[in-house]
PDB file of C-alpha atoms in Angstrom:
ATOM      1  CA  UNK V   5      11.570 -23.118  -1.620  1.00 42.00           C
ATOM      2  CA  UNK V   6       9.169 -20.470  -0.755  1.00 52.00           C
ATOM      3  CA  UNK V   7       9.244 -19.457   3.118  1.00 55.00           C
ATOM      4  CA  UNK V   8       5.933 -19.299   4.334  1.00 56.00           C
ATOM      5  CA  UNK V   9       6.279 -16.636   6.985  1.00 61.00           C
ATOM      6  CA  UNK V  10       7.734 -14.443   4.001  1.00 66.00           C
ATOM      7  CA  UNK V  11       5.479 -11.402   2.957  1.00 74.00           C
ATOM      8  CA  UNK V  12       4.018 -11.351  -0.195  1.00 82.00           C
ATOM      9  CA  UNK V  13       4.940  -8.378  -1.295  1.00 87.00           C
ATOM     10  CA  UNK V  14       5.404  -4.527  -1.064  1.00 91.00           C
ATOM     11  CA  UNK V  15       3.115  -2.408  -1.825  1.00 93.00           C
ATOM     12  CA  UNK V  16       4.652   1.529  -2.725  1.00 94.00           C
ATOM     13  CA  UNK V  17       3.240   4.352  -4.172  1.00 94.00           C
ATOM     14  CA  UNK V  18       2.321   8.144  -3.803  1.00 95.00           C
ATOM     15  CA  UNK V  19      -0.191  10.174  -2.423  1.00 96.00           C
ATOM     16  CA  UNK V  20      -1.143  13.426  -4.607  1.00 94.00           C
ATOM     17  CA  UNK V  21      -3.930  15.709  -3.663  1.00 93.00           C
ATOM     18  CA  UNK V  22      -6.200  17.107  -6.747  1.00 91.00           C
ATOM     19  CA  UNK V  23      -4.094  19.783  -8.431  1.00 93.00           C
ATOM     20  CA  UNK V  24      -1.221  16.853  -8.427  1.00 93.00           C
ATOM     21  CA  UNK V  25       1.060  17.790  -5.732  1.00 94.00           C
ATOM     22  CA  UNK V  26       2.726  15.255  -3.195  1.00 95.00           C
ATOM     23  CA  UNK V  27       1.459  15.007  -0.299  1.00 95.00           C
ATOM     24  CA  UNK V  28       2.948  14.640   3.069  1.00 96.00           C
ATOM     25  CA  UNK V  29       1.981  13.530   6.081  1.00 97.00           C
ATOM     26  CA  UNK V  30      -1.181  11.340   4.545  1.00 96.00           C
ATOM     27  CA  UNK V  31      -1.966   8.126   6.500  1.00 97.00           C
ATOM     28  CA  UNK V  32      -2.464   4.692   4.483  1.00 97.00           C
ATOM     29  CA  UNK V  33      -3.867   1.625   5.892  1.00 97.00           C
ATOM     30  CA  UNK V  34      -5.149  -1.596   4.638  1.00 96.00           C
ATOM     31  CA  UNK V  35      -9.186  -1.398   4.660  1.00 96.00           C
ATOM     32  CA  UNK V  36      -9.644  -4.813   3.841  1.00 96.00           C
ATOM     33  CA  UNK V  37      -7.583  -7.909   2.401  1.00 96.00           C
ATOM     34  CA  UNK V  38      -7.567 -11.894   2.316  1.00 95.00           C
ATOM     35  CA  UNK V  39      -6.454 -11.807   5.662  1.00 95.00           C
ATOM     36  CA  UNK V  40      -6.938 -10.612   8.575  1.00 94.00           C
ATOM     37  CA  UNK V  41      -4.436  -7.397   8.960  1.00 93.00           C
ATOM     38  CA  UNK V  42      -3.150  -5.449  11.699  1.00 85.00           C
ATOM     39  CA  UNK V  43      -4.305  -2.164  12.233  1.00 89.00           C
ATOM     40  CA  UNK V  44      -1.073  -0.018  10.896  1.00 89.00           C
ATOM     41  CA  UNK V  45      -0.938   2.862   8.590  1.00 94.00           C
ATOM     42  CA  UNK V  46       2.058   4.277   6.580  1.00 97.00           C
ATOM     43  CA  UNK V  47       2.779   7.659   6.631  1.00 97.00           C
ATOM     44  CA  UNK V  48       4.117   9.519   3.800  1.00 97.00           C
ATOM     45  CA  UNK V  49       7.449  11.330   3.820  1.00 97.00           C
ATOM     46  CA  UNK V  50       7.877  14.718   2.138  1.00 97.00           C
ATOM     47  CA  UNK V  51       7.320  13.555  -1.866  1.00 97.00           C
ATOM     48  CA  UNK V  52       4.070  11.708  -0.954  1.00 96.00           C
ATOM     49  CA  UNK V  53       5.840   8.414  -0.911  1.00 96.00           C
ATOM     50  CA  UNK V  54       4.390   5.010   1.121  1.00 96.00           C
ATOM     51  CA  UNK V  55       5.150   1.223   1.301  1.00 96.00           C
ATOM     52  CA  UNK V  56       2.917  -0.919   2.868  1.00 94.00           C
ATOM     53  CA  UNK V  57       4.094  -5.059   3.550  1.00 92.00           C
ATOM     54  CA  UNK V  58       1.531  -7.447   2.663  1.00 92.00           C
ATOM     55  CA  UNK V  59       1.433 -10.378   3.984  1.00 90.00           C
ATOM     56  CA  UNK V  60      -0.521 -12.732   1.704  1.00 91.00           C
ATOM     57  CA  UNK V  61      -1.008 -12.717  -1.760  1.00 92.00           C
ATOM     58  CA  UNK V  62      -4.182 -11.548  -3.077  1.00 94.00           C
ATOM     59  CA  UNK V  63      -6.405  -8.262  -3.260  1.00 96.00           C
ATOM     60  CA  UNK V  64      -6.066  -5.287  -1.688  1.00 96.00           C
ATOM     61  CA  UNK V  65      -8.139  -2.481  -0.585  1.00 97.00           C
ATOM     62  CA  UNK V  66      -6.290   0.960   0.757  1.00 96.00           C
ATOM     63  CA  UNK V  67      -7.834   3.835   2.738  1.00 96.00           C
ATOM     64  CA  UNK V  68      -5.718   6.953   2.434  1.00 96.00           C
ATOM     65  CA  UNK V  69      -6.632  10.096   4.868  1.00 94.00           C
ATOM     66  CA  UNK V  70      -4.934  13.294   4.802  1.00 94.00           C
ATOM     67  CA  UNK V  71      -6.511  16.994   5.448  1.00 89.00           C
ATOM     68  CA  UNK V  72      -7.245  17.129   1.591  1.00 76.00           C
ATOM     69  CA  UNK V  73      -9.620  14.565   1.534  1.00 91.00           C
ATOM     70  CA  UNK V  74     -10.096  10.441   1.348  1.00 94.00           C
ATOM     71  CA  UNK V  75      -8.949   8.303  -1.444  1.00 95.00           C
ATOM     72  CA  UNK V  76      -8.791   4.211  -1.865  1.00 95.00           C
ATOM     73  CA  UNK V  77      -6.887   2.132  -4.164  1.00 94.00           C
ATOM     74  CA  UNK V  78      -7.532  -1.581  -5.085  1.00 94.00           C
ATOM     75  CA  UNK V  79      -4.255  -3.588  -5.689  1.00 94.00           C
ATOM     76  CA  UNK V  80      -3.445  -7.360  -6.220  1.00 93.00           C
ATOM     77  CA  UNK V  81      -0.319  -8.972  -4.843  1.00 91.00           C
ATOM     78  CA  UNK V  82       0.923 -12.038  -6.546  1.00 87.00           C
ATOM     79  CA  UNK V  83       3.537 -13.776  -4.681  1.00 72.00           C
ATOM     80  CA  UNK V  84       7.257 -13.869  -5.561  1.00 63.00           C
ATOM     81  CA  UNK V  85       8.824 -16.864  -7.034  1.00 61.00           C
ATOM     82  CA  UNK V  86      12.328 -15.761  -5.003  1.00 57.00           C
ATOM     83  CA  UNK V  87      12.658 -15.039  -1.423  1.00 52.00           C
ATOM     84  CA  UNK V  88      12.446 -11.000  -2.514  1.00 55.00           C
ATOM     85  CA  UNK V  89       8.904  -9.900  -2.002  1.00 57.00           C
ATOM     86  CA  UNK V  90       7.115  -8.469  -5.267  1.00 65.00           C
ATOM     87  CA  UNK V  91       6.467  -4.694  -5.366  1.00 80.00           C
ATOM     88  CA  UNK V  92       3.161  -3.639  -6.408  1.00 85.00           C
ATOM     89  CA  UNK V  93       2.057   0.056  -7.261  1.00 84.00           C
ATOM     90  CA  UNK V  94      -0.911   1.965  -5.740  1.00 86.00           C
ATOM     91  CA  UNK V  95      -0.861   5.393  -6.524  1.00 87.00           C
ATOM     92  CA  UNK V  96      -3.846   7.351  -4.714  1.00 81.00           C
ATOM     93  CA  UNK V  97      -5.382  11.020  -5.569  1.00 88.00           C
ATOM     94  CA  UNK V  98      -6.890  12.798  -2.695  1.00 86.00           C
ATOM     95  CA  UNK V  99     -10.760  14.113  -4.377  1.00 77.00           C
TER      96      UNK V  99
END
């Protein structure tokens, strides 16, 4: 049995700016969802690396903001059949 409080899923990926190269430091956040989400951003480490918990199944829509620009991403998040949260990928290029 499912627990209901349990998040959906995880959503990882990396932030690359337009030659390619990782980018650190960029800020994601959720711009919009089938929920209502708290404001919170990820911040990525050295190799342009996030993760981001959602907490509903369904679409996605991610803002990414670093000095090299603005990027978004559209994922969907289909909820796990275990009690381990799916991982989803979302893989943004700064423009």
């Amino acid at each position: 049995m499912n627990d209901p409080s349990a998040p959906a899923g995880v959503i990882r990926g990396t932030v690359r700016d337009a030659a390619g190269a990782p980018v650190a430091g960029a800020r994601v956040a959720f711009a919009d969802g089938p929920v209502p989400l708290p404001e919170v951003a990820a911040v990525t480490d050295g190799e342009g690396r996030f993760a981001l918990t959602a907490p509903a199944e369904g679409a996605y829509t991610l803002l990414c903001r670093a000095d090299g620009g603005t990027a978004t991403a559209r994922v969907h998040v289909t909820a796990a059949p275990a009690a381990r949260p799916e991982d989803v990928r979302a893989d943004l290029r700064l423009g």
